[in-house]
Coordinates of C-alpha atoms in Angstrom, one line a residue:
Chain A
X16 CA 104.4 108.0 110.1
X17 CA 107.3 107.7 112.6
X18 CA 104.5 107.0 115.1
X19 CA 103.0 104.3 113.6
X20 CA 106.4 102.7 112.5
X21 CA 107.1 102.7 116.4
X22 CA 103.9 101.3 117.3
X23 CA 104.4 98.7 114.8
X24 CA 107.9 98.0 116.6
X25 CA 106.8 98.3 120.2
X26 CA 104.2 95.1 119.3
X27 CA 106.3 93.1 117.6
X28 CA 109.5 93.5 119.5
X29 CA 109.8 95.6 122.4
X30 CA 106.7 95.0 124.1
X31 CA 105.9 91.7 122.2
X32 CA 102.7 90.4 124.0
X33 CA 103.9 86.2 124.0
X34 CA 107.6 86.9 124.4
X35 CA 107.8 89.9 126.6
X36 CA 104.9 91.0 128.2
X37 CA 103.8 87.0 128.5
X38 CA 100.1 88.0 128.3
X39 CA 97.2 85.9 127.2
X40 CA 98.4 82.6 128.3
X41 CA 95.4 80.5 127.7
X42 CA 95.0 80.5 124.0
X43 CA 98.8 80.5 123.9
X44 CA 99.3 77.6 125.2
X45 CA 96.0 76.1 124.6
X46 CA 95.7 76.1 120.5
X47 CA 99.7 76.1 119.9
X48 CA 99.6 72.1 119.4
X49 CA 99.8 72.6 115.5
X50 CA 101.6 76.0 113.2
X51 CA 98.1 76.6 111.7
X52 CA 96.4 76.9 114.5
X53 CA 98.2 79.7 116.1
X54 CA 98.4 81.3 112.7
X55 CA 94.3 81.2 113.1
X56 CA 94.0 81.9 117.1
X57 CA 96.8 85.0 116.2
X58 CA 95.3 86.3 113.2
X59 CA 91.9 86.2 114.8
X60 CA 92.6 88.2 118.5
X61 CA 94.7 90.5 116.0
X62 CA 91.0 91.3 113.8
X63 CA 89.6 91.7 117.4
X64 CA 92.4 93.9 118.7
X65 CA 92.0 96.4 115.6
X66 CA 89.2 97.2 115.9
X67 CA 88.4 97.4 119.5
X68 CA 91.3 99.6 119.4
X69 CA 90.2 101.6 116.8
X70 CA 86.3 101.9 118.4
X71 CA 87.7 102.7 122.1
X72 CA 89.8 105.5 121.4
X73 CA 87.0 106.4 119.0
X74 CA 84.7 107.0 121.8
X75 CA 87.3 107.7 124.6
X76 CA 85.9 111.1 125.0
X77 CA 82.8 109.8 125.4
X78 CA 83.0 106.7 127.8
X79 CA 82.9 107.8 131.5
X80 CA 85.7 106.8 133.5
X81 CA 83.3 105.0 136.0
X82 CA 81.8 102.5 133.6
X83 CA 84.9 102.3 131.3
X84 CA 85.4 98.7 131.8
X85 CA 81.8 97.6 130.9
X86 CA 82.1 99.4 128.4
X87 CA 85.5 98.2 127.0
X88 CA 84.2 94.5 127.4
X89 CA 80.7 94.8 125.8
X90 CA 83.1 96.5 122.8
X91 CA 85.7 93.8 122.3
X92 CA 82.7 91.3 123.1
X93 CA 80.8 92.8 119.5
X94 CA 84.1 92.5 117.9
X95 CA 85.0 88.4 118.9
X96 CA 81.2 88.0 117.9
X97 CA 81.8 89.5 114.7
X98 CA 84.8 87.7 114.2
X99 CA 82.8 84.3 115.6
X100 CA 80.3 84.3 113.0
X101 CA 82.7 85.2 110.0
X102 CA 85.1 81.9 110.9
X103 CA 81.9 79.8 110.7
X104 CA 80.5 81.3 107.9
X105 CA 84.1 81.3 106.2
X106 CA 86.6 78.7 107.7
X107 CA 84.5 76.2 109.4
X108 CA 87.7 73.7 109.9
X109 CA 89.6 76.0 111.5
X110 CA 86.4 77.6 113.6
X111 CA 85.9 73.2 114.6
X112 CA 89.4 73.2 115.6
X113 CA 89.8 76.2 117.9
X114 CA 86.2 75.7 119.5
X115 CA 85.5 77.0 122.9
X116 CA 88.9 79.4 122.5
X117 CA 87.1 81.8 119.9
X118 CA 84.2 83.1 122.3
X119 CA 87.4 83.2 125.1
X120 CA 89.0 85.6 123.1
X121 CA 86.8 88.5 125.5
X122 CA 88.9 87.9 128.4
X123 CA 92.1 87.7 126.4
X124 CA 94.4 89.9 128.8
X125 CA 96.1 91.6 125.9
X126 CA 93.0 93.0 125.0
X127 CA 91.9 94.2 127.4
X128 CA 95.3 95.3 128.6
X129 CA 96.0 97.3 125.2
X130 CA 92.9 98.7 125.4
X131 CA 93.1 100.5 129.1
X132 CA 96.7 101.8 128.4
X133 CA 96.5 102.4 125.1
X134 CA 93.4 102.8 122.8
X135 CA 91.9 105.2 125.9
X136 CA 94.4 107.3 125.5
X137 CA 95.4 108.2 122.4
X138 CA 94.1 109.1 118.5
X139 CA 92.5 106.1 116.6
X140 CA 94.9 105.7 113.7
X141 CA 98.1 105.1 116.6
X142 CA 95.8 103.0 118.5
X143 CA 94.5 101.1 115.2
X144 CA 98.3 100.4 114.4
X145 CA 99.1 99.6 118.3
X146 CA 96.4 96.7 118.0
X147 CA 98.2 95.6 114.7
X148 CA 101.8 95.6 116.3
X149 CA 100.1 93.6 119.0
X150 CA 98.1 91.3 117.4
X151 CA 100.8 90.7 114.6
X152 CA 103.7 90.5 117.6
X153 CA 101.0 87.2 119.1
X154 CA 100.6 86.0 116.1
X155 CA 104.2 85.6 115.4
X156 CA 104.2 83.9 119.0
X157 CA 101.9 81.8 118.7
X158 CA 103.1 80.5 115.3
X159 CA 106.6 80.1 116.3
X160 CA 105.7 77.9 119.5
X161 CA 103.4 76.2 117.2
X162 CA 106.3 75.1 114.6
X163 CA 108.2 73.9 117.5
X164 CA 105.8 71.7 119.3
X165 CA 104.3 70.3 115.6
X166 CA 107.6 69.7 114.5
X167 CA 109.0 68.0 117.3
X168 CA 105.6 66.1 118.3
X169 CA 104.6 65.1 115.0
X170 CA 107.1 66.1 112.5
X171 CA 105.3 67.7 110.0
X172 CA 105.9 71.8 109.2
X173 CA 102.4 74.0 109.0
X174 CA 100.3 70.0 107.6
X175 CA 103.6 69.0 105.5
X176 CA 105.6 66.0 106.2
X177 CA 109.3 67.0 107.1
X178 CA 111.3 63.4 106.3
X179 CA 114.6 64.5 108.6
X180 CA 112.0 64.3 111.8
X181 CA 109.9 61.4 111.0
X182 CA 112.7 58.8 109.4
X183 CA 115.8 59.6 112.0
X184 CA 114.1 59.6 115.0
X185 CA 110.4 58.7 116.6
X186 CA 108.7 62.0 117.0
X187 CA 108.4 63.1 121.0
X188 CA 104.1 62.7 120.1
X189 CA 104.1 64.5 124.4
X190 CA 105.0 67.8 122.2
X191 CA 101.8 68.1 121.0
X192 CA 99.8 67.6 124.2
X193 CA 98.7 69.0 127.2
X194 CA 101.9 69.2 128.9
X195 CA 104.3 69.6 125.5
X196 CA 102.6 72.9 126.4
X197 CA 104.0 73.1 129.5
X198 CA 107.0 72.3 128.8
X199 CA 107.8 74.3 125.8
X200 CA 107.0 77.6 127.6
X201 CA 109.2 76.1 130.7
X202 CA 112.0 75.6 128.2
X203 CA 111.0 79.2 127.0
X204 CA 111.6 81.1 130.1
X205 CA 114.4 79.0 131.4
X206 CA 116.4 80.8 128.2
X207 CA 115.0 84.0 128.9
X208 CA 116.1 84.3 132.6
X209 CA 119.5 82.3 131.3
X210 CA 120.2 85.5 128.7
X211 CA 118.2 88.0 130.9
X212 CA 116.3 88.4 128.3
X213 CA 113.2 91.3 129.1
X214 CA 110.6 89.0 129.9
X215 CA 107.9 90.0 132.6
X216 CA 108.8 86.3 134.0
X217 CA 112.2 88.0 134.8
X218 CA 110.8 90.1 137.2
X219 CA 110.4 89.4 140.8
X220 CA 106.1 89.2 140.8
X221 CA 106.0 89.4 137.2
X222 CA 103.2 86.8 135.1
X223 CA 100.1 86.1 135.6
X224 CA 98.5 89.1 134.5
X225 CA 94.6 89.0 133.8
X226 CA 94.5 92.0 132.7
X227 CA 92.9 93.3 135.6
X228 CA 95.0 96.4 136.7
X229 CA 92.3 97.5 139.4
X230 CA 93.0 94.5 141.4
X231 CA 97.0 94.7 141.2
X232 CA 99.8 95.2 143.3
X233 CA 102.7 94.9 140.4
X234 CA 104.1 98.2 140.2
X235 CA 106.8 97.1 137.9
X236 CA 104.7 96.2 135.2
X237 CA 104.8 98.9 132.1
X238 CA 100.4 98.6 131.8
X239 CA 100.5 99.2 135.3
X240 CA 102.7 102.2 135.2
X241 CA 100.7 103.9 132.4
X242 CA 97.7 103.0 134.5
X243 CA 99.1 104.8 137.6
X244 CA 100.5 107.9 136.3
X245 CA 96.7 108.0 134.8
X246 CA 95.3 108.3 137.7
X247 CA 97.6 110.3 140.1
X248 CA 97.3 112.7 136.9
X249 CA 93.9 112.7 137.7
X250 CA 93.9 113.0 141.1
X251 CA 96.0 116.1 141.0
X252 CA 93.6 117.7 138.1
X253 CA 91.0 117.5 140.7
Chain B
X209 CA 72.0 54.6 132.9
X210 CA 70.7 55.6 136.7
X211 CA 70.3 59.4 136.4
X212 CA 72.7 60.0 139.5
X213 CA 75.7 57.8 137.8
X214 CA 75.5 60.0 135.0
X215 CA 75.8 63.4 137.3
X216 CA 78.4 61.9 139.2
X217 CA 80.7 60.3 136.0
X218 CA 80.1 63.8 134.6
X219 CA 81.3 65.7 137.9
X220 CA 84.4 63.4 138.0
X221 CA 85.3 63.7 134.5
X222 CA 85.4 67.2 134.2
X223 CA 87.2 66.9 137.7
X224 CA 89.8 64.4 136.4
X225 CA 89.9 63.5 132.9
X226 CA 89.1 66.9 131.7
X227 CA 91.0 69.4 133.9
X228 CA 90.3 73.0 133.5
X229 CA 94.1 73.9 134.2
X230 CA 96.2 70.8 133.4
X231 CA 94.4 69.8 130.1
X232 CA 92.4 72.3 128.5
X233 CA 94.3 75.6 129.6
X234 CA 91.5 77.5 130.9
X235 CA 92.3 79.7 134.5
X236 CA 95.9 79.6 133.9
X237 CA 96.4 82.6 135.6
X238 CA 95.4 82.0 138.7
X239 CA 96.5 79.0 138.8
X240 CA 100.0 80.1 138.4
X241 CA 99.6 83.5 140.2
X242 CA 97.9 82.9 143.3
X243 CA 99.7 78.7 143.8
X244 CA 102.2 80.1 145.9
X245 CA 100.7 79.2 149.3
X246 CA 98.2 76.6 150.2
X247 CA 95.9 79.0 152.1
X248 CA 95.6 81.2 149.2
X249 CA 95.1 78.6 146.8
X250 CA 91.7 77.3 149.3
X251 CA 90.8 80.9 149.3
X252 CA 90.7 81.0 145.4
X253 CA 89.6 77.6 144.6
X254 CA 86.4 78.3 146.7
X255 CA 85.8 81.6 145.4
X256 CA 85.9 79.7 142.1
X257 CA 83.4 77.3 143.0
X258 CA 81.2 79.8 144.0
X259 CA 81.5 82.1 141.4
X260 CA 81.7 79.3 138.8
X261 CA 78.3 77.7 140.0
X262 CA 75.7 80.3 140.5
X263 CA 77.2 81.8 136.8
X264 CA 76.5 78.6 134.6
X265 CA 72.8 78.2 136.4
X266 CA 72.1 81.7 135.6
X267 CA 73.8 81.4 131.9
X268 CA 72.3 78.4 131.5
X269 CA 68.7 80.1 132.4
X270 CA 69.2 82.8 130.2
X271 CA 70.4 80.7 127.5
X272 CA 67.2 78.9 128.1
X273 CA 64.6 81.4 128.8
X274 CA 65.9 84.3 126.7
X275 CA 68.6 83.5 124.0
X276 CA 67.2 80.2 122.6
X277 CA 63.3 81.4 122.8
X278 CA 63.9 84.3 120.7
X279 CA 67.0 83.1 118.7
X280 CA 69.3 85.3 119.6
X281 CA 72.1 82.6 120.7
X282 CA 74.6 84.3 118.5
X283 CA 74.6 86.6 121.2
X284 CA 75.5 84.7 124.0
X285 CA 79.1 86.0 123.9
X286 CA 78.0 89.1 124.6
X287 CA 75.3 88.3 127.0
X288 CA 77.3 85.4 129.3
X289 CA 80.5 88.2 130.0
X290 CA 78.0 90.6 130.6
X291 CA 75.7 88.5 133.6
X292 CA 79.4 87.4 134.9
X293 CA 80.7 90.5 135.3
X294 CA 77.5 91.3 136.8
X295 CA 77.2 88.6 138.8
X296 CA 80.7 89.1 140.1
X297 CA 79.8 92.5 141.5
X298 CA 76.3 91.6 143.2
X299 CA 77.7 88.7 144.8
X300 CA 80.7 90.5 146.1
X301 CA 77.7 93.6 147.4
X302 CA 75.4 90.7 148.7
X303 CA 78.2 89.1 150.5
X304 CA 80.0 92.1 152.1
X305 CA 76.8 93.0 153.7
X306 CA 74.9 89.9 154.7
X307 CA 78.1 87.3 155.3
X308 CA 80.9 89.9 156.2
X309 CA 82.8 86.7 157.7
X310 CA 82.5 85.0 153.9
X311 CA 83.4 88.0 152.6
X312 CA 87.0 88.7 154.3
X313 CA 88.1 85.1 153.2
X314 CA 86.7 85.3 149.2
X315 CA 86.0 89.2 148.6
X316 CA 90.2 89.4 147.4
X317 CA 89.6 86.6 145.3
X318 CA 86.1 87.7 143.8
X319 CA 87.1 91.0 141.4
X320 CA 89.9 88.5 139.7
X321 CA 87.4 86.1 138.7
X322 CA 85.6 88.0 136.5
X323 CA 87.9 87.9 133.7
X324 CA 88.8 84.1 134.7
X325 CA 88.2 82.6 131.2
X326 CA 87.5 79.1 133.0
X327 CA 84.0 80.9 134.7
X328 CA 83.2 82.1 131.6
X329 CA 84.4 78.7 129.1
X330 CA 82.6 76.7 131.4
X331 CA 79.5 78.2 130.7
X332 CA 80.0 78.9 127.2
X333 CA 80.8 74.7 126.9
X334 CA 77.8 74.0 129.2
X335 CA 75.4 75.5 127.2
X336 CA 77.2 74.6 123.5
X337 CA 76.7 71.5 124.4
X338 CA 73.1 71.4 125.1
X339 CA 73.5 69.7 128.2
X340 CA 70.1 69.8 130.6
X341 CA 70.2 71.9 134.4
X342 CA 71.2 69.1 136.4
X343 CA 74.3 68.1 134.4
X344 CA 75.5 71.3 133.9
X345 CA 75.5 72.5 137.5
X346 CA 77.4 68.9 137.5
X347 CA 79.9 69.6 135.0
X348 CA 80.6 73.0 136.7
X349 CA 81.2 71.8 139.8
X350 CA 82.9 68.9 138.6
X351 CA 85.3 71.9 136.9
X352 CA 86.0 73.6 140.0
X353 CA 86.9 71.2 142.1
X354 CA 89.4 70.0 139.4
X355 CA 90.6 73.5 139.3
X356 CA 90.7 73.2 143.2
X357 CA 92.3 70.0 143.2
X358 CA 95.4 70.9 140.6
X359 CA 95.7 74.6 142.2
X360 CA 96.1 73.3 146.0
X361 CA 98.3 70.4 144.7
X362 CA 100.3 73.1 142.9
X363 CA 100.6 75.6 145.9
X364 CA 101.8 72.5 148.1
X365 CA 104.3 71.6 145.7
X366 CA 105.7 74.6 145.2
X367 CA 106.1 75.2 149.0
X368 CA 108.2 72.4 149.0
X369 CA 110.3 73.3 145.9
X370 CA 111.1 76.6 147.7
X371 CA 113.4 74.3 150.3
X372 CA 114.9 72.9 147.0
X373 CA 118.6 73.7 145.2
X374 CA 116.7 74.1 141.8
X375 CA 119.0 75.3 138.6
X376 CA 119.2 79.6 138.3
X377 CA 117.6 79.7 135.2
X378 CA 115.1 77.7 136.4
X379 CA 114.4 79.5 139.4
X380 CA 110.3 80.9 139.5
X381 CA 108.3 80.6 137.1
X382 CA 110.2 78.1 134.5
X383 CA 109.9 75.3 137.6
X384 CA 106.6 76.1 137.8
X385 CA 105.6 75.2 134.9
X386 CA 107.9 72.2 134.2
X387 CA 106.0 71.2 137.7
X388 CA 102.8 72.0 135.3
X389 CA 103.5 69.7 133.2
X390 CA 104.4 66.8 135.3
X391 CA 101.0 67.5 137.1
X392 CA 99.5 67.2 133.8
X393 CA 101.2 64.0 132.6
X394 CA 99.6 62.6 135.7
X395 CA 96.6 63.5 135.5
X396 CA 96.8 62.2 131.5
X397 CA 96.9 58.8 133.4
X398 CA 92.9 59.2 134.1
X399 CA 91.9 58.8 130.7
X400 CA 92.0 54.9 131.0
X401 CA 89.6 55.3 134.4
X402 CA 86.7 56.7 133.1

């Protein structure tokens, strides 16, 4: 119980995946132009990121190490399918909306990410409540930048019209485009480095993560830690 | 319309008006992670090209030949980050051993680009849209050179920030991506061209 209380923590706060670990990028900034949207994109990597998490450490006795990243993708690749076809059976607006990012949700970093040094590791009903910290901690993310830049760049709250925003002043409309995104997440890390907040944009080579912990050189970086330790553990086992 | 206009206005809007990075947030990673020099951002962009082209003709072949002849094109998902992946690794085997001198300038670049979610958009989009062979090698090359473009436009700007008294908090990656954005505002400005 105290475990999955912690895990539940360790998404949302600690290791949030927008605020913190500033994974998955793309869909962040990508689908954040309106509140309901991120609520969708969160709500739908979080479906994905249960049950990958839940099927990996399932089978994590039973995946070779050699083949484990195949493996991993054609598993969360099932899942986003899954999930696919239930948005355009169920929410079709929403499924118009989001388009091309739904299939994209595959190479989502946090997925990915969680599911090398997490779910491979450890029993399925901690790994099943890691991916709901996680998901739930982007989905919160996502949301939050989404009331900001719909707010400001058309000055309505999650569809509704908000009269202080649209009578006193003409809504900055830039919020809600291309670069609002830019410069919402600008703004973001600005504050974070002001109040040293723990942000992986704080440190020195920190961002930019694809979730691809073969190919790099951050040692800093908590994923990559776990991911080392892994294998000088395995290293001395041999 | 002449057939070639319509390859070349599709190349330069997904080039321009469309750009993977600055407008429809796809490669952001590398686009902010490996921007910091100019050389590095060549390296990458061509990798990109590379990769990026021989994956949407093979998607779109498969998408053709297999997927839609026995209606399975639910699973293209599935399928497309499978042949990428795939892709990735036998052009990276083909190239260390026939090309070695192509090789040592892309082979750093080519194990990042298989979870590139522009590679893999691209050819999701290409084949969504049911555009034919010709246009879609178009539109994918049209992408990475717009990825190119904004990426080595990036890396030389941000050599120049370097030399530049920029605010504490905004030192790394917040400048960046105010710098992003102002990219993005420009390139906004093509909309009216095409």
């Amino acid at each position: 119980m105290k475990n999955i209380t912690e895990r539940l923590y360790n998404g949302l706060f600690k290791e949030n995946p927008t605020f913190v670990l500033m994974l998955g990028m793309c869909p962040t900034l990508a689908v954040t132009s309106s509140a309901l949207n991120g609520i969708g994109m969160g709500l739908s990597t979080t479906a994905v990121l249960i049950m990958s998490n839940l099927m990996i450490s399932l089978l994590r006795n039973f995946i070779p190490q050699k083949v484990r990243m195949p493996a991993y993708i054609v598993i969360v690749a099932s899942f986003v399918t899954v999930v696919q076809l239930l948005m355009q059976a169920y929410v079709r607006s929403l499924y118009d909306t989001l388009g091309i990012y739904i299939p994209l949700i595959v190479v989502n970093c946090i997925i990915l990410g969680r599911a090398e040094s997490y779910a491979s590791k450890n029993p399925p009903l901690s790994s099943l409540f890691d991916g709901l910290g996680m998901g739930l901690g982007f989905t919160i993310g996502l949301t939050l930048i989404g009331i900001f830049r719909e707010l400001l760049g058309s000055g309505t709250f999650l569809g509704m019209n908000i009269p202080v925003f649209t009578d006193n002043f003409t809504t900055v409309s830039i919020m809600v485009l291309a670069p609002g995104a830019f410069f919402v997440l600008a703004c973001l890390t600005a504050l974070q480095s002001k109040f040293k907040a723990p942000s992986a944009t704080n440190r020195k080579n920190g961002f930019a993560c694809s979730g691809n912990c073969h190919s790099c050189k951050d040692s800093g970086c908590s994923i990559q830690k776990s991911f080392q330790s892994d294998l000088t553990e395995k290293e001395a086992a041999k | 319309m002449n057939y070639f206009t319509e390859l070349l206005l599709t190349a330069a809007a997904a080039a321009l008006v469309n750009n993977v990075v600055l407008s429809r947030f796809l490669g952001l990673c590398p686009f902010l992670g490996v921007s910091k020099k100019t050389e590095t951002a060549l390296g990458m962009s061509a990798a990109v090209l590379f990769v990026m082209t021989i994956a949407s003709a093979a998607t779109w072949v498969i998408d053709k030949m297999i997927l839609r002849t026995l209606s399975l094109t639910y699973l293209r998902t599935i399928v497309f980050i499978i042949v990428i992946a795939a892709l990735v690794q036998i052009v990276e085997m083909i190239l260390k051993k026939k090309i070695p001198s192509l090789y040592s300038s892309l082979g750093v670049y080519l194990p990042l680009i298989t979870t590139n979610c522009a590679v893999l958009g691209i050819a999701i989009d290409n084949v969504q849209k049911g555009l034919g062979f010709a246009v879609s090698m178009a539109s994918s090359i049209g992408t990475s050179v717009g990825f190119g473009v904004a990426i080595v436009l990036m890396a030389g700007i941000r050599e120049r920030i370097d030399g530049n008294n920029v605010p504490d908090s905004f030192k790394g990656m917040p400048i960046v991506l105010i710098t992003a954005g102002l990219m993005a505002i420009a390139f906004m400005g093509f909309q009216g061209v095409l």
